[in-house]
Short mmCIF file of C-alpha atoms in Angstrom, two decimals:
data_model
loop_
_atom_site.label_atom_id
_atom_site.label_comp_id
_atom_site.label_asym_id
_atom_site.label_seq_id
_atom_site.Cartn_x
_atom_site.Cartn_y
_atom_site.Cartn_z
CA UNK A 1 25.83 -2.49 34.23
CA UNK A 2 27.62 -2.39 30.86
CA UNK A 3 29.28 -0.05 27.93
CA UNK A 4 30.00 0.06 24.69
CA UNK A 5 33.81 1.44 23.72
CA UNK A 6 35.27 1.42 20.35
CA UNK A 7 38.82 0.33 21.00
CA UNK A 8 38.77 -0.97 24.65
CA UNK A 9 39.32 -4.63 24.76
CA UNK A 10 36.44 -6.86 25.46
CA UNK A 11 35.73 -7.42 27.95
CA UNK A 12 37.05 -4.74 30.40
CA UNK A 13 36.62 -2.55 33.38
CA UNK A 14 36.05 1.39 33.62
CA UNK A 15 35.36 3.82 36.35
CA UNK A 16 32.90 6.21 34.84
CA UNK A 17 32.13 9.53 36.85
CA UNK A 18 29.58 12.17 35.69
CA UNK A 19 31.55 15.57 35.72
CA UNK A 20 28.34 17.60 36.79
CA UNK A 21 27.53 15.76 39.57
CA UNK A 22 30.70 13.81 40.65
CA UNK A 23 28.53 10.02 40.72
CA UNK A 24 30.87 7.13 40.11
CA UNK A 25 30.06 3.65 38.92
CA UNK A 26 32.20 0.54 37.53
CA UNK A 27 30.95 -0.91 34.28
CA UNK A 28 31.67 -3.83 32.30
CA UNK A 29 32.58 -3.06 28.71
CA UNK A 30 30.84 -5.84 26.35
CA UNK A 31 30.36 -4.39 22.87
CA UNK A 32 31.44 -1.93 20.41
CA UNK A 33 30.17 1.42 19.81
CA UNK A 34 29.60 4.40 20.31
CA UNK A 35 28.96 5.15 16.79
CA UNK A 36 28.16 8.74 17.48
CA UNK A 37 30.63 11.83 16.67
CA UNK A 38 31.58 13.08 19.90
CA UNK A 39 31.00 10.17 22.49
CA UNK A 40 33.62 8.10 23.96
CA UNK A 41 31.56 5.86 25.41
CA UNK A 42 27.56 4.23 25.42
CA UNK A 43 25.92 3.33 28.78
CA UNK A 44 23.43 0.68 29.48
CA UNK A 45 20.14 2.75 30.83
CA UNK A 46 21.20 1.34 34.47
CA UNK A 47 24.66 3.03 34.24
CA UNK A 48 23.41 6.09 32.94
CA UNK A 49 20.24 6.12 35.82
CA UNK A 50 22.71 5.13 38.37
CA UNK A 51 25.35 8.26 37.53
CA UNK A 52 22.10 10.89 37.28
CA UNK A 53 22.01 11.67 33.56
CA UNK A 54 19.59 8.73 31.92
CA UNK A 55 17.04 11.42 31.29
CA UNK A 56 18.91 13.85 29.52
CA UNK A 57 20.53 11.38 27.01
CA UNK A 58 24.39 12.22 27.59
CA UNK A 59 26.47 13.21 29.86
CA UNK A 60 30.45 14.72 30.14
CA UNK A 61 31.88 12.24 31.82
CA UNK A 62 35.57 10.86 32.78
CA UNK A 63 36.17 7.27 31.49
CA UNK A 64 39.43 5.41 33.35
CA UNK A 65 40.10 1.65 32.96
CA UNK A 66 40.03 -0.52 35.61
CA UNK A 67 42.53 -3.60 36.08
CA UNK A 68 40.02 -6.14 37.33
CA UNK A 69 43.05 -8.41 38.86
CA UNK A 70 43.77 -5.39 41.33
CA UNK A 71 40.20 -3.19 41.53
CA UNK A 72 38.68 -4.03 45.05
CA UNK A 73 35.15 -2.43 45.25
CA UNK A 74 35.52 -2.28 49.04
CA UNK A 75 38.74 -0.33 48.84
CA UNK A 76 37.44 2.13 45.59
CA UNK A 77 36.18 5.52 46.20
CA UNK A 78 32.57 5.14 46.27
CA UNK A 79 32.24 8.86 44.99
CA UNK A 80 34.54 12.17 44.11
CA UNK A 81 35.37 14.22 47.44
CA UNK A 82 32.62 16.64 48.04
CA UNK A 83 33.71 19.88 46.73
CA UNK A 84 32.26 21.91 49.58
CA UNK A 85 33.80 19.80 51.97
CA UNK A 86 29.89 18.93 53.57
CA UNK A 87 28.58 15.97 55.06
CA UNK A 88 27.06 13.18 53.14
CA UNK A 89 24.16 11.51 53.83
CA UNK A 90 23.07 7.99 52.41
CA UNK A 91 20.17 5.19 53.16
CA UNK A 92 21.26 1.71 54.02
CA UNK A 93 18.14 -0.25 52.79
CA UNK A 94 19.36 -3.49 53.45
CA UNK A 95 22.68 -5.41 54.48
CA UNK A 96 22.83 -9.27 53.47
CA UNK A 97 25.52 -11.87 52.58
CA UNK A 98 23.84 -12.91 49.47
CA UNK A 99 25.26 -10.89 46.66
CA UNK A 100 22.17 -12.39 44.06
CA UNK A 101 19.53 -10.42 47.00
CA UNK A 102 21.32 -7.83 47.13
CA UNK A 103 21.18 -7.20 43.76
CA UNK A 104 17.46 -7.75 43.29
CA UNK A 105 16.63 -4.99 46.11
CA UNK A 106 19.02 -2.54 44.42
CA UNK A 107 17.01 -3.19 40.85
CA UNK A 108 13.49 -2.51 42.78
CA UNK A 109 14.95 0.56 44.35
CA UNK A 110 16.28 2.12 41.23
CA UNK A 111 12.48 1.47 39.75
CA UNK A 112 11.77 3.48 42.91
CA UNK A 113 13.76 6.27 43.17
CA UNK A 114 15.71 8.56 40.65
CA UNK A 115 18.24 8.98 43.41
CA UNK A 116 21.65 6.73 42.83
CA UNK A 117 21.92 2.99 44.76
CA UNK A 118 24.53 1.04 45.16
CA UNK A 119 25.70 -1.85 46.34
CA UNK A 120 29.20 -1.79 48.98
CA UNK A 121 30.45 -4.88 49.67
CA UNK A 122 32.71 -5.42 52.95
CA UNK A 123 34.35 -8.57 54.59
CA UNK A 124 33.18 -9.03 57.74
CA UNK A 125 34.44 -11.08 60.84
CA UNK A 126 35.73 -14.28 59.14
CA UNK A 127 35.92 -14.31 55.41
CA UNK A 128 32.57 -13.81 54.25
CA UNK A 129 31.11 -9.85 52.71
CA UNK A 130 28.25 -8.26 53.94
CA UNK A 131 26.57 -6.37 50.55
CA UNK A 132 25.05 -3.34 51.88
CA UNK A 133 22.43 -1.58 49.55
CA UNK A 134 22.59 2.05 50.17
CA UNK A 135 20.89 4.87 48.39
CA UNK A 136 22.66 8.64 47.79
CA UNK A 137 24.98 10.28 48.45
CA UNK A 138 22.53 13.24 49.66
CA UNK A 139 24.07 16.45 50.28
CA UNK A 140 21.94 16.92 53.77
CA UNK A 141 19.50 14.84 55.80
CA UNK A 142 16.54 16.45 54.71
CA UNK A 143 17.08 15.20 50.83
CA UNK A 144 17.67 11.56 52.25
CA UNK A 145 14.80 11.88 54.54
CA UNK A 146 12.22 12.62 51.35
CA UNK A 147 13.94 9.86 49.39
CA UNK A 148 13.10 8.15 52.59
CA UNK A 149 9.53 8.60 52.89
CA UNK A 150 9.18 7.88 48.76
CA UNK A 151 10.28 3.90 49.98
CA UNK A 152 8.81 4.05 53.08
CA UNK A 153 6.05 1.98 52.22
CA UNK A 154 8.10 -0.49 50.57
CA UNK A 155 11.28 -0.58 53.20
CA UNK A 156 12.26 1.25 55.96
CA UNK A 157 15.95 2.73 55.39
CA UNK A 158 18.21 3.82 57.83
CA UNK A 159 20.01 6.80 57.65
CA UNK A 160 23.92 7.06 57.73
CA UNK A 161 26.51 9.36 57.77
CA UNK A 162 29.84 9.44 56.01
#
């Protein structure tokens, strides 16, 4: 996933979270732009699917930069705290130790689902990661169990709590 940033240097690292629904991602920023009044900062369509506001266009969002040489994405928040203090409820899809698979399952899921999916990574026993491709954060089990039966046909999720 990538951005466009008019004075960022290129290339660089920012944590972008949508203010109305608290989704975080990491992007890469690769070009120039935006050359609209009033943005800060241009999405790809992934980004912008992945933090919930591709279909409305744009988004108020918080932009901070990331320094790559100390950003662990197993140690990063994977989302804002909940503001209500409730459980969250996410599909694990898949779990493997190939980053490129991982990768391709998360791209057929987000052709799947309007729902956000990510990718966590975590070393395991020894010093390989285990990529685990989870859909959500849902706000109860019922949401994650319709997102659930949408995929169904295609994989058969498990449901986890965080």
């Amino acid at each position: 996933m990538t951005a466009a940033h008019k004075s960022l240097p290129l290339p660089s690292y920012v944590r972008v979270t949508n203010l109305e629904n608290n989704r975080q991602i990491v992007v890469r920023v690769n070009d120039r732009g935006p050359f609209h009044s009033g943005r800060i900062i241009d999405l790809s369509y992934a980004a912008a699917h992945k933090i919930g506001y591709a279909n409305k266009g744009t988004a108020r969002v918080l932009v901070e930069a990331i320094d790559p040489s100390t950003y662990s994405p197993a140690t990063a928040p994977k989302s804002l705290p909940n503001d209500l203090g409730q459980q969250q409820y996410y599909l694990q899809v898949g779990a493997y130790r190939d980053l490129s698979t991982a990768k391709t399952l998360q791209q057929e899921l987000i052709a799947l689902t309007d729902a956000p999916v990510g990718i966590y990574s975590q070393p395991e026993r020894g010093n390989s990661n285990v990529h685990r491709v989870r859909i959500g954060p849902f706000a109860s089990e019922q949401a994650a169990n319709q997102v659930k039966k949408q995929i169904h046909h295609r994989h058969d999720p498990l449901i986890i709590k965080r």
